CSV table of C-alpha atoms in Angstrom, one decimal:
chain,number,residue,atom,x,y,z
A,265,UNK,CA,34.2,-15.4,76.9
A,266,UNK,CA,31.7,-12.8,75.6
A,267,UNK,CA,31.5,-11.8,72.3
A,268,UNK,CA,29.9,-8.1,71.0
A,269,UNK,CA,28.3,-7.5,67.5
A,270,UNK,CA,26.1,-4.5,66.6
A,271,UNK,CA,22.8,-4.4,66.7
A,272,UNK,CA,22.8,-4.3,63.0
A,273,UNK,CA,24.7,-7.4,62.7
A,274,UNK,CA,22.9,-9.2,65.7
A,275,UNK,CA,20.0,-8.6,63.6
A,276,UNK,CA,21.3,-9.6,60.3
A,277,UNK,CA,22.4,-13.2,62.2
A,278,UNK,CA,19.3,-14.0,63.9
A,279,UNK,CA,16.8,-12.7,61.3
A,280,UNK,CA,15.0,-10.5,64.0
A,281,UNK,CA,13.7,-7.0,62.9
A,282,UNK,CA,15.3,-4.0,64.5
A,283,UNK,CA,12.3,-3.4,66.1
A,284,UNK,CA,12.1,-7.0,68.2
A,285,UNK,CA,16.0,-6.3,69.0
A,286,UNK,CA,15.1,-3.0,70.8
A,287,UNK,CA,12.5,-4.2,72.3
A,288,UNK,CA,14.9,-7.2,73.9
A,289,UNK,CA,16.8,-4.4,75.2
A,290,UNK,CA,14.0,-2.2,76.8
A,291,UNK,CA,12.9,-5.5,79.0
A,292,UNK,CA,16.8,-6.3,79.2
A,293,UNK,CA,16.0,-9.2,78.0
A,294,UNK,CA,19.2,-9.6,76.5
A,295,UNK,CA,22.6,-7.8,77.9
A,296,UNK,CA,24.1,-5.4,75.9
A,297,UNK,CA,26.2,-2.0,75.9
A,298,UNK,CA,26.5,1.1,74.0
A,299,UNK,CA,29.5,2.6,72.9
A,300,UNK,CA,29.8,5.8,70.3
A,301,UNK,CA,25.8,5.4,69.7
A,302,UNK,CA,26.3,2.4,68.6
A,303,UNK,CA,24.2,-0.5,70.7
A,304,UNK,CA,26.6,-3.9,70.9
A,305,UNK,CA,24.9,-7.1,72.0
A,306,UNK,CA,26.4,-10.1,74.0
A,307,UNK,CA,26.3,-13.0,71.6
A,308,UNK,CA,26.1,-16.0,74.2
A,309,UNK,CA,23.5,-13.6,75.9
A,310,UNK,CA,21.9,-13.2,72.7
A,311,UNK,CA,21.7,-16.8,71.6
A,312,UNK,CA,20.5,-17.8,74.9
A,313,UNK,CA,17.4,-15.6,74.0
A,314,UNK,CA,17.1,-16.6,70.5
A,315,UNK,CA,17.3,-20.4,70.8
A,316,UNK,CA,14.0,-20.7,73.2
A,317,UNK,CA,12.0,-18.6,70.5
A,318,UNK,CA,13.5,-21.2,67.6
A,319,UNK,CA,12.9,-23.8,69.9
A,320,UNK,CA,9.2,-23.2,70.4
A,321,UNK,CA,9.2,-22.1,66.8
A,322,UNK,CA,9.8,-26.0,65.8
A,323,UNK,CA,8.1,-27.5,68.4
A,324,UNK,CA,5.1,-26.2,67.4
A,325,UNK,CA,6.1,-27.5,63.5
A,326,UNK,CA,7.5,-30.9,64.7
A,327,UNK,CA,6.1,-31.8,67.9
A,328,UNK,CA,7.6,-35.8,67.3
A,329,UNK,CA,11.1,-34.2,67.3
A,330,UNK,CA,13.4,-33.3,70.2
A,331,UNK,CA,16.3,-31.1,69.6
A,332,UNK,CA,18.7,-30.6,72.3
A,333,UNK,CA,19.2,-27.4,73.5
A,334,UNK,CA,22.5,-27.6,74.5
A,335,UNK,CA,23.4,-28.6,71.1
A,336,UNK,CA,21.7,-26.0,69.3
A,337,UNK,CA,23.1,-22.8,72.0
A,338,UNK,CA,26.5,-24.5,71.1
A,339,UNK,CA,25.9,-24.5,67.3
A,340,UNK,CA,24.7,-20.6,67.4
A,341,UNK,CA,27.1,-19.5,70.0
A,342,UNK,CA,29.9,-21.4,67.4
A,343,UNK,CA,28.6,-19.9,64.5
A,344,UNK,CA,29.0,-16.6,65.9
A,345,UNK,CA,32.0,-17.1,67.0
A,346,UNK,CA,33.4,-17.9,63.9
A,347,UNK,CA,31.2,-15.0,62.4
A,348,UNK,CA,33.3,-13.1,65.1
A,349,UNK,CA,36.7,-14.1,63.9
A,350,UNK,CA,36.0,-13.4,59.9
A,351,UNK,CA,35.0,-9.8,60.9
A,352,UNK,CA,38.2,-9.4,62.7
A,353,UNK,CA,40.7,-11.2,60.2
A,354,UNK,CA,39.1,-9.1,57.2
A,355,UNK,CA,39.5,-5.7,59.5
A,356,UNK,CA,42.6,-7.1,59.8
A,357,UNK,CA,43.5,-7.3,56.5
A,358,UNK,CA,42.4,-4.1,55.7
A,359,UNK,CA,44.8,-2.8,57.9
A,360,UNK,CA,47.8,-4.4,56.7
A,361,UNK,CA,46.5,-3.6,53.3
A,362,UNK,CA,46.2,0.0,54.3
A,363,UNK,CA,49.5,0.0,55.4
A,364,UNK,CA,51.4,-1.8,52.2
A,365,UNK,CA,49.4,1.3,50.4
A,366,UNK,CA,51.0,4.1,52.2
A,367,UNK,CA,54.7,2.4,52.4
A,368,UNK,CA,53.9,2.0,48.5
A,369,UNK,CA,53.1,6.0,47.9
A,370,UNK,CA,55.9,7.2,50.1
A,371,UNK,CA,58.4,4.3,48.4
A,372,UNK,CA,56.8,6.4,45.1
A,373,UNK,CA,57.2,9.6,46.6
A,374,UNK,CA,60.8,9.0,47.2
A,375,UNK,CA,61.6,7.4,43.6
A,376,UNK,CA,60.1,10.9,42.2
A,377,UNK,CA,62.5,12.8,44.4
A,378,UNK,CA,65.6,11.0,43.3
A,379,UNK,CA,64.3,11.5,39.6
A,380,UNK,CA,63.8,15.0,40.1
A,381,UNK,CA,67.2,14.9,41.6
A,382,UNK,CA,69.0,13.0,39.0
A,383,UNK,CA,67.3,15.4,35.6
A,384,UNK,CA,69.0,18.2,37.5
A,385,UNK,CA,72.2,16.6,37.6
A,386,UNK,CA,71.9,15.7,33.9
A,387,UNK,CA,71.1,19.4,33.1
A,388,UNK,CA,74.4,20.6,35.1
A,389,UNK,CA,75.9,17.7,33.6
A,390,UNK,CA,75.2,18.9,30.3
A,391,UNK,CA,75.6,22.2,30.7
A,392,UNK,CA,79.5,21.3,32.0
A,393,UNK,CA,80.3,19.2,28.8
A,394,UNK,CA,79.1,21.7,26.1
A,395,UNK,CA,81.4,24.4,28.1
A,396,UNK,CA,84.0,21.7,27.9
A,397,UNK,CA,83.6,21.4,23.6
A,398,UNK,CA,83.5,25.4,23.0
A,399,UNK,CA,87.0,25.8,24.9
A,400,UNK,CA,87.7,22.4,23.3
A,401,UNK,CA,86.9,24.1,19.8
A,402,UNK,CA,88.3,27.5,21.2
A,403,UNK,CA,92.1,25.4,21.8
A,404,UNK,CA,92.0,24.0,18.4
A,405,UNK,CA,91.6,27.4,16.8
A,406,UNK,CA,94.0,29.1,18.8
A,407,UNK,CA,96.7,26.0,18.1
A,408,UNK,CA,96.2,26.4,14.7
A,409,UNK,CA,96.6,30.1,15.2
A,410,UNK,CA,100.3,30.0,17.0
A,411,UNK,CA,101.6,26.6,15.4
A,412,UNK,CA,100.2,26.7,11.5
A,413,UNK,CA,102.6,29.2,10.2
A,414,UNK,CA,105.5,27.7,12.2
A,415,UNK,CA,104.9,24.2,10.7
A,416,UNK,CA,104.5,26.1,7.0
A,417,UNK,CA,107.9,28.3,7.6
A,418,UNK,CA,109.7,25.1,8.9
A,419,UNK,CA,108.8,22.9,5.6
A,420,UNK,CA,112.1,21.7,4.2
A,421,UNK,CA,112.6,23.4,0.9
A,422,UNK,CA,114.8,21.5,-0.9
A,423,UNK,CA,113.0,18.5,-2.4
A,424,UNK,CA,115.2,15.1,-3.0
């Protein structure tokens, strides 16, 4: 299983300058690929490189100590890994989170239109019921008008 990191990141995990990294890559020492500019490194490529420096690194410090190398190409090769799997589950969430945001503006979007849609219906709605009062009003008068002097003429006049 290979695993890829930039160049950045190789060198942020291991602690070697830029410099060292590239030249790795001239003497293809270590296997990599470049894609968009962009220079990716094989991790288990890369640790297999790395763990010989460390190695002479602390047998020159502690010469009365043996340190598997097996163990340690695991332990790097598993820390990477992981490393690996963070980067992905947080690009990952991203993502999803990217997505929630737009379904979230367009669910906005939407609720804006139907408000929109609704103050217009008020405003017809209003509109209708204040026609409906003035011929309201406009009946009232006019019954007034034909029945008042009927109902006066009709009054009984005698008085018991």
């Amino acid at each position: 299983m290979e695993n890829w990191v930039s160049a950045v990141e190789f060198s942020k995990i291991t602690g070697m300058d830029m410099e060292t990294i590239h030249g790795m890559i001239t003497r293809k020492e270590i296997d990599f690929r470049e894609d968009d500019g962009v220079i990716y490194i094989n991790t288990e490529e890369g640790t297999k490189m790395i763990v010989p420096q460390a190695m002479k690194s602390l047998s020159k410090v502690e010469d009365n100590e043996h340190i598997n190398l097996d163990f340690v190409e695991k332990t790097i090769s598993t820390i990477l890994n992981l490393h690996e799997k963070v980067i992905a589950s947080k690009d990952e969430t991203v993502s999803v989170l990217k997505e929630e945001n737009m379904f979230l503006k367009e669910a906005l979007i939407s609720v804006q239109e139907i408000l929109e849609d609704e103050r217009s219906n008020v405003k017809v709605l209003t509109g209708q019921l204040e026609n409906c009062q003035e011929e309201l009003k406009f009946v009232k008068k006019k019954y007034k008008l034909m029945w008042g002097k009927v109902i006066e003429d009709y009054k009984p006049k005698n008085n018991f």
